CSV table of C-alpha atoms in Angstrom, one decimal:
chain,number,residue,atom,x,y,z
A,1,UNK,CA,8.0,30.8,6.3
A,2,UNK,CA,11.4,28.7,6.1
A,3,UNK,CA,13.6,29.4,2.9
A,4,UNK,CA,13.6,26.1,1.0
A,5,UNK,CA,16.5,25.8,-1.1
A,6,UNK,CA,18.4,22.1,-0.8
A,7,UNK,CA,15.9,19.4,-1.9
A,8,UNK,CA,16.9,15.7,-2.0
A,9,UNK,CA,15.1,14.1,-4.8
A,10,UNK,CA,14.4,10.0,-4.7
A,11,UNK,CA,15.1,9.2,-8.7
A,12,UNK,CA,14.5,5.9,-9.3
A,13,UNK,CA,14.7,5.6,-13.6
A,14,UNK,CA,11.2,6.1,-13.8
A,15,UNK,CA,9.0,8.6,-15.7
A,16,UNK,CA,7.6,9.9,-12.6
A,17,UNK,CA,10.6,10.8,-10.8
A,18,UNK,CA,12.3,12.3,-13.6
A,19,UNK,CA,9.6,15.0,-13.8
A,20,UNK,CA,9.4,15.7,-10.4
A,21,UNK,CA,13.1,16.4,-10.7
A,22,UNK,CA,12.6,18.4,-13.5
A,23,UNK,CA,9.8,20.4,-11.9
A,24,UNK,CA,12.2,21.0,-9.1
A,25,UNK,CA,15.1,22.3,-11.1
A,26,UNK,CA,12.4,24.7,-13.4
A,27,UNK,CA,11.5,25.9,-9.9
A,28,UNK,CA,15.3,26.8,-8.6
A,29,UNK,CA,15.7,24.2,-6.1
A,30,UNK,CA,19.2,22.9,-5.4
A,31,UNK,CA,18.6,19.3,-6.6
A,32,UNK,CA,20.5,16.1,-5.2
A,33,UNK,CA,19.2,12.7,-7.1
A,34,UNK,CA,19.6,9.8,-4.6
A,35,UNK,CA,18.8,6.2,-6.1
A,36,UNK,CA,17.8,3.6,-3.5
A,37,UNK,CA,18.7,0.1,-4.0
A,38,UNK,CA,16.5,-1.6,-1.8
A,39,UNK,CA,16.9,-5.3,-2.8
A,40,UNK,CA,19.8,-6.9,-4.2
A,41,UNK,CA,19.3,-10.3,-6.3
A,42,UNK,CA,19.7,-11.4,-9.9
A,43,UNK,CA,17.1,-12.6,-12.0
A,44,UNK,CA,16.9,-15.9,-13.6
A,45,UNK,CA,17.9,-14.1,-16.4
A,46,UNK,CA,21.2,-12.9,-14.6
A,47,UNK,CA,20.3,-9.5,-15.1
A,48,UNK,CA,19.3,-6.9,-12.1
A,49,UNK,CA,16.3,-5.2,-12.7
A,50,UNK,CA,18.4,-2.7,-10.6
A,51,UNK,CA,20.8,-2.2,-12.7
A,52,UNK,CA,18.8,-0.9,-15.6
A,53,UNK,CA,16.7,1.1,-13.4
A,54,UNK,CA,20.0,2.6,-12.1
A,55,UNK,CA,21.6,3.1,-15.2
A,56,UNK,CA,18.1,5.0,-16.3
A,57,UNK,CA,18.6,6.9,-13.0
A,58,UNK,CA,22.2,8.0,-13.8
A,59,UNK,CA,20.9,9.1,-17.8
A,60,UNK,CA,18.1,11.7,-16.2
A,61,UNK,CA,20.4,12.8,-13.9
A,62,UNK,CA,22.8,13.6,-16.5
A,63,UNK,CA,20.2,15.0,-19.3
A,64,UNK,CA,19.1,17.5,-16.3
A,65,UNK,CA,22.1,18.5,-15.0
A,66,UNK,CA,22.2,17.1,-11.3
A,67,UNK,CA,24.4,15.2,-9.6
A,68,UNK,CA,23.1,11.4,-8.6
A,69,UNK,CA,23.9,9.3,-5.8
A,70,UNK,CA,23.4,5.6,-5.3
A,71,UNK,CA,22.1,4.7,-1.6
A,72,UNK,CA,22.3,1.0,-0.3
A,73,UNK,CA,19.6,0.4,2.2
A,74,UNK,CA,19.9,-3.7,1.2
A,75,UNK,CA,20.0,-4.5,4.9
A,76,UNK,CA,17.2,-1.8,6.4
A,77,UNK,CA,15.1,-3.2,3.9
A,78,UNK,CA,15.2,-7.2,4.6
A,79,UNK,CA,15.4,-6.3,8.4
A,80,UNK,CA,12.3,-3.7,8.6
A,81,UNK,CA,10.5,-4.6,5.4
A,82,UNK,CA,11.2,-8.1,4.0
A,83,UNK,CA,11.5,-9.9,7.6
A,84,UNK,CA,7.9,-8.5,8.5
A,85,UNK,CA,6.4,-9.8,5.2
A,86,UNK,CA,7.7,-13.1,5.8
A,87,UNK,CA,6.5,-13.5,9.1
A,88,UNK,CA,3.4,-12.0,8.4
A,89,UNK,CA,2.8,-14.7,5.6
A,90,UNK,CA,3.7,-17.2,8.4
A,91,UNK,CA,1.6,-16.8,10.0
A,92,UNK,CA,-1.5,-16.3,7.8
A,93,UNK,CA,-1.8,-12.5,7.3
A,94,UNK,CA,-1.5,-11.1,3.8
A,95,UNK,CA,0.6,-7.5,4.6
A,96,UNK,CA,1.8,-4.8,2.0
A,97,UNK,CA,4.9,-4.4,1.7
A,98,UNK,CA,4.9,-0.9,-0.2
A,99,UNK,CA,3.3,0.8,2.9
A,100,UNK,CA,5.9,-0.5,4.6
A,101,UNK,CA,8.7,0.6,2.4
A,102,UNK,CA,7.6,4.4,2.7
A,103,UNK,CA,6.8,4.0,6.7
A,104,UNK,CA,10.8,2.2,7.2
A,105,UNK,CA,12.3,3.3,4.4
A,106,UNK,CA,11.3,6.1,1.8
A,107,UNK,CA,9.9,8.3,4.7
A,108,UNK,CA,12.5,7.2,7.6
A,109,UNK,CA,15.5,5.9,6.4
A,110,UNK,CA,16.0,8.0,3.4
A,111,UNK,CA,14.4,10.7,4.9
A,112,UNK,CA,16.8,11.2,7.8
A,113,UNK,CA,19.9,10.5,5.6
A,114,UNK,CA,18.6,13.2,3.1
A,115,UNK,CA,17.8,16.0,6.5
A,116,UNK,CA,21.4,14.8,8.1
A,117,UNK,CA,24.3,13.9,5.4
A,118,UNK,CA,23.3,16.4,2.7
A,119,UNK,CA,21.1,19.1,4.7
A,120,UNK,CA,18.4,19.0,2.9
A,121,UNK,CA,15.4,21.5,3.9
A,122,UNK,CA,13.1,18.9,2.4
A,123,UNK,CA,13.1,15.6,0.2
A,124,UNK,CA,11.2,15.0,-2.8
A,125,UNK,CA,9.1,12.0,-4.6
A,126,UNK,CA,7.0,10.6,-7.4
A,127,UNK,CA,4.2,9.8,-5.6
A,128,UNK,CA,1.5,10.9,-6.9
A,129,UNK,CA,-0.2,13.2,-3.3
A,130,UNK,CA,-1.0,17.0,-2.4
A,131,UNK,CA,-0.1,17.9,0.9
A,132,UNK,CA,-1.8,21.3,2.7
A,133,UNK,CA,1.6,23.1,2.4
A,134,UNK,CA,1.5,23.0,-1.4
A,135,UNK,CA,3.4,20.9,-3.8
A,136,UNK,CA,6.5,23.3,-3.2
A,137,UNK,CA,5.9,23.7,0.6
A,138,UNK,CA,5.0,27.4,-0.4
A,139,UNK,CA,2.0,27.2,1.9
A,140,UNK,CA,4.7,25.9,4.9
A,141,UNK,CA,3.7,27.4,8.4
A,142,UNK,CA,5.8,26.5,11.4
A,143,UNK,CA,4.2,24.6,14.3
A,144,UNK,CA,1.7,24.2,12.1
A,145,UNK,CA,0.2,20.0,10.9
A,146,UNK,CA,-0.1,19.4,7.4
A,147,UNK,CA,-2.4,17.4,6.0
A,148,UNK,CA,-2.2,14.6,3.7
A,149,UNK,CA,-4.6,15.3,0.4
A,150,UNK,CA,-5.8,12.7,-2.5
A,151,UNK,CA,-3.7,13.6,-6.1
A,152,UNK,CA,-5.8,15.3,-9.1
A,153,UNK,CA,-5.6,12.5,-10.7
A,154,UNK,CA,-7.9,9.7,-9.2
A,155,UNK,CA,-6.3,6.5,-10.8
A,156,UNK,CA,-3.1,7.2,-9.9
A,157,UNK,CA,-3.3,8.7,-6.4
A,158,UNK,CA,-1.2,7.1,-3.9
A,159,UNK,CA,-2.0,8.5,-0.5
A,160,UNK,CA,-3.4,4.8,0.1
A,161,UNK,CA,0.7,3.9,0.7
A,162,UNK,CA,1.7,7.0,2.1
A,163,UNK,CA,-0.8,7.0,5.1
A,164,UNK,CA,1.8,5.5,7.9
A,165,UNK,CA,3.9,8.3,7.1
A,166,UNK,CA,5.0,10.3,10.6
A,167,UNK,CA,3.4,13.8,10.6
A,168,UNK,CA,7.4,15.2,11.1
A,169,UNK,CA,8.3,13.8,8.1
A,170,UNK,CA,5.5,14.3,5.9
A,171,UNK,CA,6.2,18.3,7.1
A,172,UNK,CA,9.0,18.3,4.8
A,173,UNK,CA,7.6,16.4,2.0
A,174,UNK,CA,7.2,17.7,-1.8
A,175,UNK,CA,5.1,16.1,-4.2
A,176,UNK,CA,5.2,18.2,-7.2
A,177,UNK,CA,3.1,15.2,-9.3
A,178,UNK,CA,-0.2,15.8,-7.1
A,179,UNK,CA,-1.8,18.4,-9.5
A,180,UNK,CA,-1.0,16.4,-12.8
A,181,UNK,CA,-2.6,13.7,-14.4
A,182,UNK,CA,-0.4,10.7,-15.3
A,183,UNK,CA,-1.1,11.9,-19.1
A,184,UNK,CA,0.2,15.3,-18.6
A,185,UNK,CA,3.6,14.0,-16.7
A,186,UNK,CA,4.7,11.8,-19.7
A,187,UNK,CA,3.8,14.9,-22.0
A,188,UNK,CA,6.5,17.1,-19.8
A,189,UNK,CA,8.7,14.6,-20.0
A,190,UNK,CA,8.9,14.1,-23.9
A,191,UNK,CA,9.1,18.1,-24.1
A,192,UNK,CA,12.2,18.0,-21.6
A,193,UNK,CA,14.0,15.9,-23.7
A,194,UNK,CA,13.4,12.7,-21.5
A,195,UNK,CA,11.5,10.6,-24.2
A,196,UNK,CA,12.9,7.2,-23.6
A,197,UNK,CA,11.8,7.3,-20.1
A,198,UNK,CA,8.0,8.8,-21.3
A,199,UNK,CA,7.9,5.5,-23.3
A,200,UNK,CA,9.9,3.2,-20.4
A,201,UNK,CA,7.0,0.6,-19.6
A,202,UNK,CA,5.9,1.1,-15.8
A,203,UNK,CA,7.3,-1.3,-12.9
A,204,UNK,CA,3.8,-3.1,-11.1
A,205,UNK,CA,4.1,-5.7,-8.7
A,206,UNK,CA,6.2,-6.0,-5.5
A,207,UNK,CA,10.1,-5.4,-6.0
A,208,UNK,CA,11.7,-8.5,-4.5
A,209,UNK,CA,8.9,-10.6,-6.5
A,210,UNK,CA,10.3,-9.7,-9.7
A,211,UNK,CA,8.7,-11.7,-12.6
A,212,UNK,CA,8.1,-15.0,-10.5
A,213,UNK,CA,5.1,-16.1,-9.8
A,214,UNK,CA,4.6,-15.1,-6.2
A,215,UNK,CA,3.8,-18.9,-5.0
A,216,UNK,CA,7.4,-19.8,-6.1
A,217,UNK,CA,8.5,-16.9,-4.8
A,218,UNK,CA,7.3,-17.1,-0.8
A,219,UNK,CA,9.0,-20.8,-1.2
A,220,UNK,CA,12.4,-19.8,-1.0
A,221,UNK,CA,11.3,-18.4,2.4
A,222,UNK,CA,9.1,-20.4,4.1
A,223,UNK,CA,8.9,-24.4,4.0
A,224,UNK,CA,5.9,-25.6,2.1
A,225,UNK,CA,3.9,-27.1,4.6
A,226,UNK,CA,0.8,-29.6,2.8
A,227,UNK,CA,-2.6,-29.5,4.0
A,228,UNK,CA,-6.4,-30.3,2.7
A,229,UNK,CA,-9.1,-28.3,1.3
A,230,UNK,CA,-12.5,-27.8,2.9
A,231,UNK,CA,-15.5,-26.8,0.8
A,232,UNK,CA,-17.4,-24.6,3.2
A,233,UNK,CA,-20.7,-25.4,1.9
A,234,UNK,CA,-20.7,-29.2,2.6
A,235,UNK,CA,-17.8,-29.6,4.7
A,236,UNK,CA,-16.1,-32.4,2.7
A,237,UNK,CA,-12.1,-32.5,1.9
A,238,UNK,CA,-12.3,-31.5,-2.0
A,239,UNK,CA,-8.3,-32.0,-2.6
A,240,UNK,CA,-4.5,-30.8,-1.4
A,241,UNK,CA,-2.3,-27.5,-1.0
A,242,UNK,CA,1.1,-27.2,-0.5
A,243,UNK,CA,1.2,-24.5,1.9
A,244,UNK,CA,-1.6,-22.0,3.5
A,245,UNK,CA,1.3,-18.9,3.0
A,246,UNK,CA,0.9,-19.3,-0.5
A,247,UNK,CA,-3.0,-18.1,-0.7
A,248,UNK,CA,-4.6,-15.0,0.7
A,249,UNK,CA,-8.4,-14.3,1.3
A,250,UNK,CA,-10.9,-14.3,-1.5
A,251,UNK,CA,-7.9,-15.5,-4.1
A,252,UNK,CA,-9.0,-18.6,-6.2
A,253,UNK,CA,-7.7,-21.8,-6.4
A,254,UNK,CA,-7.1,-24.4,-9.0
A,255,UNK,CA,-7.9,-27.6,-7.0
A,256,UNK,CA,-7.3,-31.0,-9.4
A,257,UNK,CA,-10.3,-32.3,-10.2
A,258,UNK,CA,-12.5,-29.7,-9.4
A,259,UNK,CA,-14.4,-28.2,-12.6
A,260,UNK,CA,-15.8,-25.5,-10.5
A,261,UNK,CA,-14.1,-22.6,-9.7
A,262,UNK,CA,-13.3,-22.1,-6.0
A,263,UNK,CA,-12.1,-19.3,-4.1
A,264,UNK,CA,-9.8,-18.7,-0.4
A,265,UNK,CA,-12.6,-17.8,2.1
A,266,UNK,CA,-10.2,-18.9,5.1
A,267,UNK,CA,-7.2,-20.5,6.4
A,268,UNK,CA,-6.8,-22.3,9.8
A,269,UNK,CA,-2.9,-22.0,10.9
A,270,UNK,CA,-3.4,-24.7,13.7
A,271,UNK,CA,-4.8,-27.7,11.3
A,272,UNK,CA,-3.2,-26.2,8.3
A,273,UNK,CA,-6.5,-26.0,6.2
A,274,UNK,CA,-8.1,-23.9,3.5
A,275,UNK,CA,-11.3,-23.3,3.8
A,276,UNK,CA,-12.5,-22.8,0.2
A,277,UNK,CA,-16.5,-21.8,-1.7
A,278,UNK,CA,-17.6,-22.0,-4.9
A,279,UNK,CA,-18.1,-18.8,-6.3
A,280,UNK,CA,-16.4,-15.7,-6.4
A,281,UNK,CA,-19.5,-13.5,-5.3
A,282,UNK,CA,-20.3,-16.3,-2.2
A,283,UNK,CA,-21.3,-14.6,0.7
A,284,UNK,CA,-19.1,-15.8,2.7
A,285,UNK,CA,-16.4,-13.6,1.4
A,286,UNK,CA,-18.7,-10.8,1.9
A,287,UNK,CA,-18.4,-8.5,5.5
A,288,UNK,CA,-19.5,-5.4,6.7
A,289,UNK,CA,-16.9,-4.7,9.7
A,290,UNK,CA,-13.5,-5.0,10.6
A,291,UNK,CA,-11.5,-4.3,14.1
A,292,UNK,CA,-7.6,-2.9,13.3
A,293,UNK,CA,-5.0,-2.7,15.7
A,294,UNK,CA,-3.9,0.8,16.8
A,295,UNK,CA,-4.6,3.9,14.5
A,296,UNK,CA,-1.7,6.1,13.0
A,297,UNK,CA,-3.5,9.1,12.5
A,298,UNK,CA,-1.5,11.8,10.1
A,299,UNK,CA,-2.8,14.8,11.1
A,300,UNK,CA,-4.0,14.4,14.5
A,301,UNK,CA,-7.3,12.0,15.8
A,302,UNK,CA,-10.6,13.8,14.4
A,303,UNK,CA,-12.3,15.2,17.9
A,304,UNK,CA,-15.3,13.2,17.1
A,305,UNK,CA,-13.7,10.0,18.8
A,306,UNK,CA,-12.4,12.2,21.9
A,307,UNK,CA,-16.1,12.2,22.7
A,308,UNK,CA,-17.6,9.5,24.5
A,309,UNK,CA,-18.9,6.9,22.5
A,310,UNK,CA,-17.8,8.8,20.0
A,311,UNK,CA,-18.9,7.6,15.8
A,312,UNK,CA,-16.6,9.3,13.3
A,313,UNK,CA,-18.4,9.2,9.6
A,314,UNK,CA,-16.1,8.9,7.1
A,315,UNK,CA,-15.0,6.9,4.0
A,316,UNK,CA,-12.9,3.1,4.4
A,317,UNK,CA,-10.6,1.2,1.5
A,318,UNK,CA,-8.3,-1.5,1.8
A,319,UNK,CA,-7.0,-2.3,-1.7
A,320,UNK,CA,-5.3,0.5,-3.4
A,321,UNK,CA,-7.7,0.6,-6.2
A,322,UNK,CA,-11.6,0.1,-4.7
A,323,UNK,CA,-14.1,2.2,-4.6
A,324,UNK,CA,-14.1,4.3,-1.1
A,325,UNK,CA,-17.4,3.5,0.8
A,326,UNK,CA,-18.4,5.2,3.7
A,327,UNK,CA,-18.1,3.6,7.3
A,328,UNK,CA,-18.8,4.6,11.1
A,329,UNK,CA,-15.5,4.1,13.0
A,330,UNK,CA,-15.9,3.4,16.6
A,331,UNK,CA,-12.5,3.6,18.9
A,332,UNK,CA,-12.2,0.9,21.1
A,333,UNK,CA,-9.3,-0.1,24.1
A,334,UNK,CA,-5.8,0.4,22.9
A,335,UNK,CA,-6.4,2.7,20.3
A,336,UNK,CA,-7.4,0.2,18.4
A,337,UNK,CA,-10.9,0.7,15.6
A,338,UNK,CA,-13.9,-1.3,14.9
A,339,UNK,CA,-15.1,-0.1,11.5
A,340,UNK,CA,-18.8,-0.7,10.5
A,341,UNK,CA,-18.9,-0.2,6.4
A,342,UNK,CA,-22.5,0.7,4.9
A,343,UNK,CA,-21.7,-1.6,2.3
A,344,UNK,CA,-20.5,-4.9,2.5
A,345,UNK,CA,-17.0,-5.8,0.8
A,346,UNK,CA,-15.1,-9.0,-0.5
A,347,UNK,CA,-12.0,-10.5,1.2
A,348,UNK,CA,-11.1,-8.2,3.8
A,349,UNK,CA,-7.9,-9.6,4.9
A,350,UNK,CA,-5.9,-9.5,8.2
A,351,UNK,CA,-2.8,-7.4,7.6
A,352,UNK,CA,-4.2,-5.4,4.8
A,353,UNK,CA,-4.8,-1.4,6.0
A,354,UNK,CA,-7.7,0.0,6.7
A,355,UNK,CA,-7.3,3.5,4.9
A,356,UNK,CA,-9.8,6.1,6.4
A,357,UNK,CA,-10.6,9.0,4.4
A,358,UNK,CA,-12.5,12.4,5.1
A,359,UNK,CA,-13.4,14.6,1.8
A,360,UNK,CA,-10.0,14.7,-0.2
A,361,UNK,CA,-7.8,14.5,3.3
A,362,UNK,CA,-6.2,10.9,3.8
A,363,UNK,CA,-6.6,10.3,7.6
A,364,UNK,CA,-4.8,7.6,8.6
A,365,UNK,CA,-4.5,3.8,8.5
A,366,UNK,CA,-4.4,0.8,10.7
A,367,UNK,CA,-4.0,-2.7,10.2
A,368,UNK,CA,-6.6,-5.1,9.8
A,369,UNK,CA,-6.5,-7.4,12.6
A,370,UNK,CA,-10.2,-9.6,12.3
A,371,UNK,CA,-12.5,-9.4,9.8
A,372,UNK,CA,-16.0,-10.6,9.8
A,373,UNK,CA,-18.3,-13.0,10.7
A,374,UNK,CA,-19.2,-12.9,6.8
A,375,UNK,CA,-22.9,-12.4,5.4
A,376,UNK,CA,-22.9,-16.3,4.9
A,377,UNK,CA,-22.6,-17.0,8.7
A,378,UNK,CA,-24.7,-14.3,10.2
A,379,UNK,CA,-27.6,-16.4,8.0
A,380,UNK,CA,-27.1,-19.2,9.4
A,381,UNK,CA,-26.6,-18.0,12.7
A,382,UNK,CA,-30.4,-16.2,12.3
A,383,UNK,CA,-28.5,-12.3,12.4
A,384,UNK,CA,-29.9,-11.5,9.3
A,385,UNK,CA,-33.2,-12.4,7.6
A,386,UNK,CA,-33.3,-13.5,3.9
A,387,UNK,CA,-34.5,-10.5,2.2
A,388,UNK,CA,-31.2,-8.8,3.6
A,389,UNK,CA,-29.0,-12.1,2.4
A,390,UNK,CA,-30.9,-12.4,-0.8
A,391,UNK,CA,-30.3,-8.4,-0.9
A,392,UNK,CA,-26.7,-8.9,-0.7
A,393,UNK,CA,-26.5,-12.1,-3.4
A,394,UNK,CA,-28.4,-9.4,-6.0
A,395,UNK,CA,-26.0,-6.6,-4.9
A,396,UNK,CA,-22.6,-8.5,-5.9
A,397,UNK,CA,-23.9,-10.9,-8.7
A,398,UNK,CA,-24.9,-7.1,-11.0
């Protein structure tokens, strides 16, 4: 096994970092603190949210004894993060820009300058993930893959935005949080001292959002472009949007003068159209398979797909929160997968990730490319009988 002694930490004024770096320092481990700034605007407060967080950065950093340095990867960021989200929303996908972050950023960028300008023999994160080498790399075996694991705690794990991470990277990867429950972190953190970061209030939402509404937001980036509503169910224009990049699959909408509630079930970039339904559980925003574009596998492709026609049983998310439900995963031309679920789900989106797991082991992801045809037009295309659509309407309404 390698010695492990320089670890480059990512502090970023939060609870979770600050323990990790205190974990680190109990455990000997020459500590650098490195603080990202990742976006750089003002709020319409005038006040940076970065600022604060920095300034909470710097206050750990001193309380613990280790030095702290401030990164700027402002451009990397817009040009390999930012620039794909707005283009994505262009042109109708809804993507995730914190997978992206770790895949350009956390696990690239930072990654390399941590390896190259300060020699680190590994970096270290909050994120909340077990790894097959241990949370201190004391299981590390040369030549050896590691593999990816879900944390202890099941409400905060966060291998669902770690799955693009390159297998060379993740190698050198601590993540000293895996085997701790969110709980149990802010209860090491009031006993090191670090009791106004226990009690900070916890960042949600996407960075460069801030506390706009994201609508607003996507504006300053893209033209709003206006275009009609179509009820699916009887095909009549119900009303006006002011841009389809604005809405994403299964989201509902306030349409004036429309009592009912209705709900994104698909948008048409060439008329500039929303297709809308009544109903949040409407069929139509129900489907049981999905095709992605190429896999990035973490570990390496399980063999059962290096068969031919090859079915790889496993478990399928897309949102960081749902339920895992199993799947078959076929591999078709390119490397790309068509995923059949055993259970049907609501708004799977184009440019979401489909996260494969097997057991505790994150596999991989890939992104959505098509989605569907939904449980609403298989009926009326005579795929499915009523007692299997009737099924489905008892299934989601529960």
């Amino acid at each position: 096994m390698e010695m492990i002694r320089n670890v480059v930490v990512g502090v970023s004024g939060g609870v979770d970092s600050a323990v990790t770096a205190f974990l680190l320092k109990n455990k000997g481990f020459n500590i650098i603190g490195i603080f990202m700034k990742n976006w750089d605007r003002r709020e319409e407060t005038g006040k940076c949210a970065f600022e604060k967080d920095y300034n909470d950065a710097r206050w750990i950093c001193d309380k613990l004894e280790i030095s702290l340095i401030q990164i700027d990867f402002v451009k990397e960021y817009w040009n390999e993060v930012f620039s794909d989200v707005v283009e994505k929303y262009q042109n109708g996908y809804t993507p995730n820009p914190d997978i992206l972050c770790n895949k350009n950023i956390k696990f690239d960028k930072f990654f390399h300058l941590a390896r190259n300008r300060f020699q680190a023999d590994a970096i270290a994160t909050g994120h909340y993930a077990k790894t097959s080498f241990g949370p201190y790399l004391e299981n590390y075996k040369a030549n050896t893959n590691v593999r990816l694991l879900q944390a202890e705690d099941n409400n905060k794990d966060q291998t669902f935005f770690l799955s693009q991470v390159p297998q060379q990277t993740l190698r050198h990867c601590m993540f000293p949080l895996g085997n701790y429950l969110k709980s149990h972190v802010k209860m090491i953190a009031t006993q090191a001292g670090l009791c106004q970061i226990a009690r900070k209030r916890e960042s949600m939402g996407i960075c460069f959002v801030g506390k706009r509404e994201f609508q607003d937001f996507i504006s300053e980036y893209i033209t709003d472009k206006p275009g009609d509503y179509i009820d699916l169910d009887s095909g009549l224009l119900i009303g006006r949007h002011n841009g389809i990049h604005k809405r994403t699959i299964g989201q509902g909408c306030k349409i004036a003068g429309c009592l009912k509630p209705y709900f994104v079930f698909s948008k048409d970039q060439k008329s500039n159209t929303i297709t809308v339904v009544g109903g949040t559980t409407h069929p139509a925003l129900y489907s049981d398979f999905l095709i992605t574009r190429e896999i990035h596998w973490i570990n390496k492709e399980p063999h059962e797909l290096k068969l031919n026609n090859g079915v790889l049983n496993c478990n399928f998310r897309f949102q960081h929160r749902n339920p895992l439900v199993p799947c078959k995963v076929y591999k078709v031309s390119s490397g790309r997968l068509f995923i059949r679920l055993d259970a049907p789900l609501r708004a799977i989106t184009k440019g979401q990730y489909a996260i494969l797991y097997s057991g505790e082991e994150c596999l991989g992801s890939s992104m959505i490319s098509y989605a569907g045809p939904s449980y609403f037009a298989l009926r009326r295309q005579n795929c499915i009988d009523d007692t299997h659509y009737h099924n489905l309407k008892a299934s989601v309404t529960r």
